[in-house]
Amino acid sequence: MSRQIAERRDARSAAQLPGAHASIGNSSPVLIVDGLTRTYAGAARPAVQDVGFALGRGECLGLVGESGCGKSTLARCLLKIEEADAGSIVLGGQDIAPLRGRKLRPHRRKIQIVFQNPAAALNPKLRIRDSLLDPYLRLGREAKLSRFAFASREAYVRQLLEAVELPAEIAGRYPHELSGGQRQRVTIARAIGIEPDVVVLDEPTASLDVISQGAVLDLLTELRASLGLSYLFISHDLAAVHRMSQRIMVMRSGQIVDRFGADELFADERHPYTRELISIF
Amino acid sequence: MILSIEELSIGSRDRTIVDGVSLAVREGEFMALVGQSGSGKSLLSQAIGQLLPPNLRASGKVLFEGADLLARSPREMRALRGKRISYIFQDYQGAFTPFRSIGAHFDEYQKVHGEKSRTARRDTAAEALESVGLDAALLRRYPFQLSGGQLQRAAIATALLLSPRLLIADEATTALDSVSAHRVLELLARKQRETGCAILFVTHDWRHVRRYANRLSVMQEGRIVESGGKHRILDHPQHEYTRKLIEAAPILGRSLRSGLGEEGQA
Amino acid sequence: MKTMFLRTRRIRPESKSGTRKSRLQAIVAALFVLLVASASVYAFGVLKHDPTLTDLRARLLGASALHPFGTDHLGRDVLTRLLLGGGQTLGYSLLALGAALIIGIPFGLIAGYKRGRIDRLFMRVADGFLAFPDTIVAIVLSGLLGAGIGNLVLAIVIVKWVSYARLVRSTVLSESQKDYVAVARTNGLSDARIMSRHLLPHIAGNVLVLASLDLGKIILLISSLSYIGLGAQPPTPEWGAMLNDSRPYFQSRPELMVYPGLAIVSTVLLANMLGDVLRDRFDVKKEAQP
């Protein structure tokens, strides 16, 4: 890395890490992303370009943007479902961006994702019980779980379902026997079951109807408080992001164009694009 | 009163899904029908154009410009649909046949409804596409080459092609993200002002329509629980369910739910 | 004609009674195939006739208590040979099918899941194999390696594995795009486990349907190639070979050709029925899942 870039990066990190607009609390951030870039083969410009942010412990950081702005690509890069071309993803003090395979596995537990469409995010051929057990059996065994301590499979699944306010008898059902809202609760339970530090919520309510949307948002807020989770909340719905988050970033064409504390949303210095988004909601 | 639904019930042999619903759409107004999935709102909108699935039957009256649509023959309905009543659906991908160009669709609709001159058809198509903010060059493209927002705009252009008196939009913005949805709605409202057609907009999210609707009806489990002016319903809901529906959806909190008294607009 | 005409209407899943009926059909069809197979094995141990023992004094006998279907031109009991032949034909068909599955499924899984270079390489190979019609491959192999049922099975495997690999690949390609596979990866599941636990169950239905439809074709192929002398060699009882053996006696003893002919036709029909029923079943299940 040339010195110039290093300097630029330092300057920028100073500007956007803790305290730039809103404080992220006293504790050190659980996730620090810097210079993240991802270009798809054959694309004219990067889908995600030089994105950096820090996520404080227990914080909900909102990310707003239209479809196609690169917010889902960013989520997939953070989860290492896709590999970023450049940049670092520091999770719990360790940069996971260059890690692969076996070296990455111990870090997987710390970050989990909830996708937009719960119908696609659950394997239709697996019973709910088995979908919920999967992460624990792969990643949770080594970890000491405090809230969802593992006594038996039955008990563990029951606890998880209870946490997301689903009846225990759902454990034996298949995803298609559940409503959309119930399915999304299951994917949330799966994501929090191994007590990750960070949960990436990629449009978690976009495929639900209004009433389920409200209920799922309330549930997520509750879980964040009771489990001390940190969220990256990704949505095109500025109103939902505003309701959920302490700080908000606005993304457009792969870049973060605006960032501010939730209480500064209506301030005059907002980016014109942010103001356009505000006018819609 | 361009459309007046009286005591409409829809059901299969063993189940009633829509139960004695009455609803009216006035000439040139933007009427929104709000309800959760499964409330029967989409079936209601399908029943107007006799588009119900074959296992469902509708009873009651659907008066369009004074005549009962449920009594019409399939043939009469065909002539009516498109020309007097047209539809836009949520599934914009399904609105165009994938292997035919956008232009071919425009051409076909006009041909079927009696436009003989090929050049006239082409000009009308180009004009229609431009009126929804799309380039006429898109006529030569195929559906998969357009984005979701573009396709939904094109679908609106086809729906308005023959200047219908009533446009029924069934979750037309649900599959779009809020920014594209907003632009599509703005377009619909503008086209309504230009053509004076009435719009029945069926949606699960009242936020989509709060800027544009004149009146709202809230539907729950096959019944309409509350109807009235937008301001009355959104800012002073009477029914428990309406209140729940409104509370569940966050809006940026500087204005009334109906959008009245918003900074910069008031 | 507006957009609404282009809208596809969701087809409702079949009514309960319909599913029950097709399930019944599936069981009946499967039972029949099983019956043919087991009867053949059973015949080997119990029937008192040696299927290959020639007795020229007893040649071309009519039906009797001792020989319910009579004897053939070498004095062998037709019923015994017919039953055993069923075992041969069906057994070799299942062997060929099984081998094709064992080669094709992992190939398709890996190509569809890994994509990229592996997938491109696989597609080239698959296209190469697809270029040859099965009959030609069988004839060429017999020419090179000598006629025999073993080489015939080999030829069938060579031709058939590709279609399974392709079917599996296409299903895996689309299925592995779904979020639950991404989630499985974020949960640290190994590729092998994702393929076996998360993707394999999706292809099981399609593969089963294709396999049962193929079964009929393979039975027919083995019989017809045996008929022209490229498959089972005498004195092995095999339906196609039996047909060929009885050809000279068509005028005097037509039933000698009718028996194996009917056996082939009914077995192939049953195999196809099984395929149809399985296809209906899996379609219904798919329909019920939104």
PDB file of C-alpha atoms in Angstrom, chain A residues 73-249:
ATOM      1  CA  THR A  73     -23.305  -6.771  -1.836  1.00  0.00           C
ATOM      2  CA  LEU A  74     -21.782  -5.051   1.174  1.00  0.00           C
ATOM      3  CA  ALA A  75     -23.691  -7.413   3.466  1.00  0.00           C
ATOM      4  CA  ARG A  76     -22.509 -10.450   1.531  1.00  0.00           C
ATOM      5  CA  CYS A  77     -18.905  -9.256   1.697  1.00  0.00           C
ATOM      6  CA  LEU A  78     -19.119  -8.727   5.463  1.00  0.00           C
ATOM      7  CA  LEU A  79     -20.438 -12.249   5.897  1.00  0.00           C
ATOM      8  CA  LYS A  80     -17.731 -13.579   3.567  1.00  0.00           C
ATOM      9  CA  ILE A  81     -20.323 -15.044   1.257  1.00  0.00           C
ATOM     10  CA  GLU A  82     -18.551 -12.989  -1.369  1.00  0.00           C
ATOM     11  CA  GLU A  83     -14.961 -11.845  -1.207  1.00  0.00           C
ATOM     12  CA  ALA A  84     -14.195  -8.151  -1.303  1.00  0.00           C
ATOM     13  CA  ASP A  85     -11.459  -7.026  -3.712  1.00  0.00           C
ATOM     14  CA  ALA A  86      -9.923  -4.640  -1.209  1.00  0.00           C
ATOM     15  CA  GLY A  87     -10.410  -3.356   2.301  1.00  0.00           C
ATOM     16  CA  SER A  88     -10.458  -4.707   5.806  1.00  0.00           C
ATOM     17  CA  ILE A  89     -13.209  -6.137   7.990  1.00  0.00           C
ATOM     18  CA  VAL A  90     -12.038  -6.041  11.576  1.00  0.00           C
ATOM     19  CA  LEU A  91     -14.309  -8.176  13.690  1.00  0.00           C
ATOM     20  CA  GLY A  92     -13.472  -8.428  17.372  1.00  0.00           C
ATOM     21  CA  GLY A  93      -9.927  -7.195  16.776  1.00  0.00           C
ATOM     22  CA  GLN A  94      -9.157  -9.568  13.897  1.00  0.00           C
ATOM     23  CA  ASP A  95      -9.222  -8.631  10.214  1.00  0.00           C
ATOM     24  CA  ILE A  96     -11.288 -11.377   8.614  1.00  0.00           C
ATOM     25  CA  ALA A  97     -11.076 -10.018   5.068  1.00  0.00           C
ATOM     26  CA  PRO A  98      -8.025 -12.106   4.094  1.00  0.00           C
ATOM     27  CA  LEU A  99      -9.100 -15.234   5.989  1.00  0.00           C
ATOM     28  CA  ARG A 100     -10.428 -18.307   4.215  1.00  0.00           C
ATOM     29  CA  GLY A 101     -11.625 -21.785   5.075  1.00  0.00           C
ATOM     30  CA  ARG A 102     -10.428 -23.252   8.336  1.00  0.00           C
ATOM     31  CA  LYS A 103      -8.858 -20.002   9.549  1.00  0.00           C
ATOM     32  CA  LEU A 104     -12.115 -18.160   9.019  1.00  0.00           C
ATOM     33  CA  ARG A 105     -14.334 -20.668  10.782  1.00  0.00           C
ATOM     34  CA  PRO A 106     -13.732 -19.590  14.384  1.00  0.00           C
ATOM     35  CA  HIS A 107     -14.737 -16.048  13.391  1.00  0.00           C
ATOM     36  CA  ARG A 108     -17.922 -17.027  11.627  1.00  0.00           C
ATOM     37  CA  ARG A 109     -19.794 -17.305  14.900  1.00  0.00           C
ATOM     38  CA  LYS A 110     -19.298 -13.623  15.641  1.00  0.00           C
ATOM     39  CA  ILE A 111     -21.298 -12.362  12.666  1.00  0.00           C
ATOM     40  CA  GLN A 112     -24.644 -13.614  11.398  1.00  0.00           C
ATOM     41  CA  ILE A 113     -27.164 -12.459   8.823  1.00  0.00           C
ATOM     42  CA  VAL A 114     -30.931 -12.224   8.372  1.00  0.00           C
ATOM     43  CA  PHE A 115     -32.001 -12.012   4.742  1.00  0.00           C
ATOM     44  CA  GLN A 116     -34.910 -10.237   3.111  1.00  0.00           C
ATOM     45  CA  ASN A 117     -36.800 -13.258   1.916  1.00  0.00           C
ATOM     46  CA  PRO A 118     -37.255 -15.864   4.647  1.00  0.00           C
ATOM     47  CA  ALA A 119     -38.761 -18.288   2.138  1.00  0.00           C
ATOM     48  CA  ALA A 120     -35.420 -18.491   0.345  1.00  0.00           C
ATOM     49  CA  ALA A 121     -33.319 -18.282   3.480  1.00  0.00           C
ATOM     50  CA  LEU A 122     -34.698 -21.498   4.956  1.00  0.00           C
ATOM     51  CA  ASN A 123     -34.019 -24.836   3.370  1.00  0.00           C
ATOM     52  CA  PRO A 124     -37.521 -26.016   2.415  1.00  0.00           C
ATOM     53  CA  LYS A 125     -36.565 -29.647   2.992  1.00  0.00           C
ATOM     54  CA  LEU A 126     -35.415 -29.158   6.572  1.00  0.00           C
ATOM     55  CA  ARG A 127     -37.668 -29.024   9.594  1.00  0.00           C
ATOM     56  CA  ILE A 128     -37.477 -25.801  11.599  1.00  0.00           C
ATOM     57  CA  ARG A 129     -35.742 -27.675  14.403  1.00  0.00           C
ATOM     58  CA  ASP A 130     -32.902 -28.746  12.120  1.00  0.00           C
ATOM     59  CA  SER A 131     -32.494 -25.300  10.578  1.00  0.00           C
ATOM     60  CA  LEU A 132     -32.163 -23.856  14.066  1.00  0.00           C
ATOM     61  CA  LEU A 133     -29.659 -26.458  15.202  1.00  0.00           C
ATOM     62  CA  ASP A 134     -27.360 -26.140  12.208  1.00  0.00           C
ATOM     63  CA  PRO A 135     -25.371 -23.067  13.338  1.00  0.00           C
ATOM     64  CA  TYR A 136     -24.951 -24.417  16.856  1.00  0.00           C
ATOM     65  CA  LEU A 137     -23.720 -27.806  15.732  1.00  0.00           C
ATOM     66  CA  ARG A 138     -21.226 -26.206  13.356  1.00  0.00           C
ATOM     67  CA  LEU A 139     -20.117 -23.114  15.212  1.00  0.00           C
ATOM     68  CA  GLY A 140     -21.631 -22.886  18.659  1.00  0.00           C
ATOM     69  CA  ARG A 141     -20.110 -25.892  20.367  1.00  0.00           C
ATOM     70  CA  GLU A 142     -16.756 -24.282  21.095  1.00  0.00           C
ATOM     71  CA  ALA A 143     -18.350 -21.089  22.310  1.00  0.00           C
ATOM     72  CA  LYS A 144     -19.733 -20.589  25.763  1.00  0.00           C
ATOM     73  CA  LEU A 145     -23.296 -19.530  25.224  1.00  0.00           C
ATOM     74  CA  SER A 146     -24.734 -17.579  28.119  1.00  0.00           C
ATOM     75  CA  ARG A 147     -28.324 -16.871  27.168  1.00  0.00           C
ATOM     76  CA  PHE A 148     -29.010 -19.948  25.049  1.00  0.00           C
ATOM     77  CA  ALA A 149     -26.932 -22.440  27.046  1.00  0.00           C
ATOM     78  CA  PHE A 150     -27.125 -25.824  25.383  1.00  0.00           C
ATOM     79  CA  ALA A 151     -28.628 -28.494  27.606  1.00  0.00           C
ATOM     80  CA  SER A 152     -30.259 -30.669  24.975  1.00  0.00           C
ATOM     81  CA  ARG A 153     -31.388 -30.207  21.404  1.00  0.00           C
ATOM     82  CA  GLU A 154     -35.003 -30.002  22.480  1.00  0.00           C
ATOM     83  CA  ALA A 155     -34.325 -27.431  25.169  1.00  0.00           C
ATOM     84  CA  TYR A 156     -32.097 -25.322  22.941  1.00  0.00           C
ATOM     85  CA  VAL A 157     -34.670 -25.142  20.147  1.00  0.00           C
ATOM     86  CA  ARG A 158     -37.426 -24.377  22.640  1.00  0.00           C
ATOM     87  CA  GLN A 159     -35.431 -21.502  24.120  1.00  0.00           C
ATOM     88  CA  LEU A 160     -34.759 -20.042  20.690  1.00  0.00           C
ATOM     89  CA  LEU A 161     -38.379 -20.240  19.614  1.00  0.00           C
ATOM     90  CA  GLU A 162     -39.415 -18.675  22.894  1.00  0.00           C
ATOM     91  CA  ALA A 163     -36.970 -15.809  22.363  1.00  0.00           C
ATOM     92  CA  VAL A 164     -38.613 -14.930  19.043  1.00  0.00           C
ATOM     93  CA  GLU A 165     -42.118 -15.463  20.435  1.00  0.00           C
ATOM     94  CA  LEU A 166     -42.993 -18.555  18.443  1.00  0.00           C
ATOM     95  CA  PRO A 167     -44.857 -21.555  19.853  1.00  0.00           C
ATOM     96  CA  ALA A 168     -42.672 -24.588  20.566  1.00  0.00           C
ATOM     97  CA  GLU A 169     -44.704 -26.928  18.346  1.00  0.00           C
ATOM     98  CA  ILE A 170     -43.349 -25.147  15.273  1.00  0.00           C
ATOM     99  CA  ALA A 171     -40.068 -27.034  15.724  1.00  0.00           C
ATOM    100  CA  GLY A 172     -41.373 -30.062  13.860  1.00  0.00           C
ATOM    101  CA  ARG A 173     -42.850 -28.138  10.922  1.00  0.00           C
ATOM    102  CA  TYR A 174     -41.459 -27.335   7.505  1.00  0.00           C
ATOM    103  CA  PRO A 175     -40.949 -23.712   6.363  1.00  0.00           C
ATOM    104  CA  HIS A 176     -43.879 -23.782   3.919  1.00  0.00           C
ATOM    105  CA  GLU A 177     -46.264 -24.513   6.774  1.00  0.00           C
ATOM    106  CA  LEU A 178     -45.425 -21.160   8.379  1.00  0.00           C
ATOM    107  CA  SER A 179     -46.534 -17.619   7.558  1.00  0.00           C
ATOM    108  CA  GLY A 180     -44.026 -15.095   6.233  1.00  0.00           C
ATOM    109  CA  GLY A 181     -43.737 -13.344   9.573  1.00  0.00           C
ATOM    110  CA  GLN A 182     -43.213 -16.630  11.404  1.00  0.00           C
ATOM    111  CA  ARG A 183     -40.562 -17.692   8.922  1.00  0.00           C
ATOM    112  CA  GLN A 184     -38.668 -14.463   9.408  1.00  0.00           C
ATOM    113  CA  ARG A 185     -38.767 -15.015  13.167  1.00  0.00           C
ATOM    114  CA  VAL A 186     -37.201 -18.420  12.592  1.00  0.00           C
ATOM    115  CA  THR A 187     -34.327 -16.943  10.564  1.00  0.00           C
ATOM    116  CA  ILE A 188     -33.826 -14.357  13.305  1.00  0.00           C
ATOM    117  CA  ALA A 189     -33.736 -17.134  15.907  1.00  0.00           C
ATOM    118  CA  ARG A 190     -31.196 -18.987  13.790  1.00  0.00           C
ATOM    119  CA  ALA A 191     -29.004 -15.894  13.549  1.00  0.00           C
ATOM    120  CA  ILE A 192     -29.014 -15.063  17.270  1.00  0.00           C
ATOM    121  CA  GLY A 193     -28.883 -18.652  18.545  1.00  0.00           C
ATOM    122  CA  ILE A 194     -25.093 -18.772  18.674  1.00  0.00           C
ATOM    123  CA  GLU A 195     -24.946 -15.336  20.268  1.00  0.00           C
ATOM    124  CA  PRO A 196     -23.006 -13.449  17.616  1.00  0.00           C
ATOM    125  CA  ASP A 197     -21.537 -10.013  18.253  1.00  0.00           C
ATOM    126  CA  VAL A 198     -22.908  -8.564  15.036  1.00  0.00           C
ATOM    127  CA  VAL A 199     -26.119  -9.317  13.173  1.00  0.00           C
ATOM    128  CA  VAL A 200     -26.457  -7.964   9.649  1.00  0.00           C
ATOM    129  CA  LEU A 201     -30.137  -7.396   8.894  1.00  0.00           C
ATOM    130  CA  ASP A 202     -30.522  -7.205   5.121  1.00  0.00           C
ATOM    131  CA  GLU A 203     -34.032  -5.809   4.513  1.00  0.00           C
ATOM    132  CA  PRO A 204     -35.487  -8.065   7.204  1.00  0.00           C
ATOM    133  CA  THR A 205     -39.018  -6.734   6.784  1.00  0.00           C
ATOM    134  CA  ALA A 206     -39.237  -5.994   3.066  1.00  0.00           C
ATOM    135  CA  SER A 207     -41.144  -9.152   2.194  1.00  0.00           C
ATOM    136  CA  LEU A 208     -43.592  -8.937   5.092  1.00  0.00           C
ATOM    137  CA  ASP A 209     -46.914  -7.186   5.313  1.00  0.00           C
ATOM    138  CA  VAL A 210     -47.215  -4.057   7.426  1.00  0.00           C
ATOM    139  CA  ILE A 211     -48.390  -5.615  10.660  1.00  0.00           C
ATOM    140  CA  SER A 212     -45.737  -8.348  10.614  1.00  0.00           C
ATOM    141  CA  GLN A 213     -43.179  -5.667   9.731  1.00  0.00           C
ATOM    142  CA  GLY A 214     -43.970  -3.706  12.857  1.00  0.00           C
ATOM    143  CA  ALA A 215     -43.912  -6.806  15.024  1.00  0.00           C
ATOM    144  CA  VAL A 216     -40.581  -8.001  13.638  1.00  0.00           C
ATOM    145  CA  LEU A 217     -39.003  -4.556  14.148  1.00  0.00           C
ATOM    146  CA  ASP A 218     -40.200  -4.525  17.747  1.00  0.00           C
ATOM    147  CA  LEU A 219     -38.819  -8.001  18.294  1.00  0.00           C
ATOM    148  CA  LEU A 220     -35.440  -7.027  16.859  1.00  0.00           C
ATOM    149  CA  THR A 221     -35.220  -3.990  19.129  1.00  0.00           C
ATOM    150  CA  GLU A 222     -36.070  -6.124  22.142  1.00  0.00           C
ATOM    151  CA  LEU A 223     -33.481  -8.768  21.273  1.00  0.00           C
ATOM    152  CA  ARG A 224     -30.785  -6.167  20.783  1.00  0.00           C
ATOM    153  CA  ALA A 225     -31.393  -4.825  24.255  1.00  0.00           C
ATOM    154  CA  SER A 226     -31.685  -8.167  26.008  1.00  0.00           C
ATOM    155  CA  LEU A 227     -28.784  -9.909  24.249  1.00  0.00           C
ATOM    156  CA  GLY A 228     -26.501  -6.915  23.787  1.00  0.00           C
ATOM    157  CA  LEU A 229     -26.377  -7.463  20.010  1.00  0.00           C
ATOM    158  CA  SER A 230     -25.017  -4.987  17.496  1.00  0.00           C
ATOM    159  CA  TYR A 231     -26.961  -4.526  14.278  1.00  0.00           C
ATOM    160  CA  LEU A 232     -26.148  -3.334  10.836  1.00  0.00           C
ATOM    161  CA  PHE A 233     -29.697  -2.612   9.684  1.00  0.00           C
ATOM    162  CA  ILE A 234     -29.951  -2.432   5.914  1.00  0.00           C
ATOM    163  CA  SER A 235     -33.151  -1.177   4.318  1.00  0.00           C
ATOM    164  CA  HIS A 236     -34.635   1.016   1.634  1.00  0.00           C
ATOM    165  CA  ASP A 237     -37.187   2.131   4.176  1.00  0.00           C
ATOM    166  CA  LEU A 238     -35.772   5.275   5.754  1.00  0.00           C
ATOM    167  CA  ALA A 239     -38.610   5.440   8.250  1.00  0.00           C
ATOM    168  CA  ALA A 240     -37.876   1.948   9.561  1.00  0.00           C
ATOM    169  CA  VAL A 241     -34.146   2.663   9.676  1.00  0.00           C
ATOM    170  CA  HIS A 242     -34.789   5.887  11.533  1.00  0.00           C
ATOM    171  CA  ARG A 243     -36.942   4.118  14.067  1.00  0.00           C
ATOM    172  CA  MET A 244     -34.378   1.357  14.673  1.00  0.00           C
ATOM    173  CA  SER A 245     -30.981   3.026  14.511  1.00  0.00           C
ATOM    174  CA  GLN A 246     -28.796   5.369  16.503  1.00  0.00           C
ATOM    175  CA  ARG A 247     -26.699   6.317  13.487  1.00  0.00           C
ATOM    176  CA  ILE A 248     -27.579   6.206   9.804  1.00  0.00           C
ATOM    177  CA  MET A 249     -25.519   5.903   6.629  1.00  0.00           C
TER     178      MET A 249
END
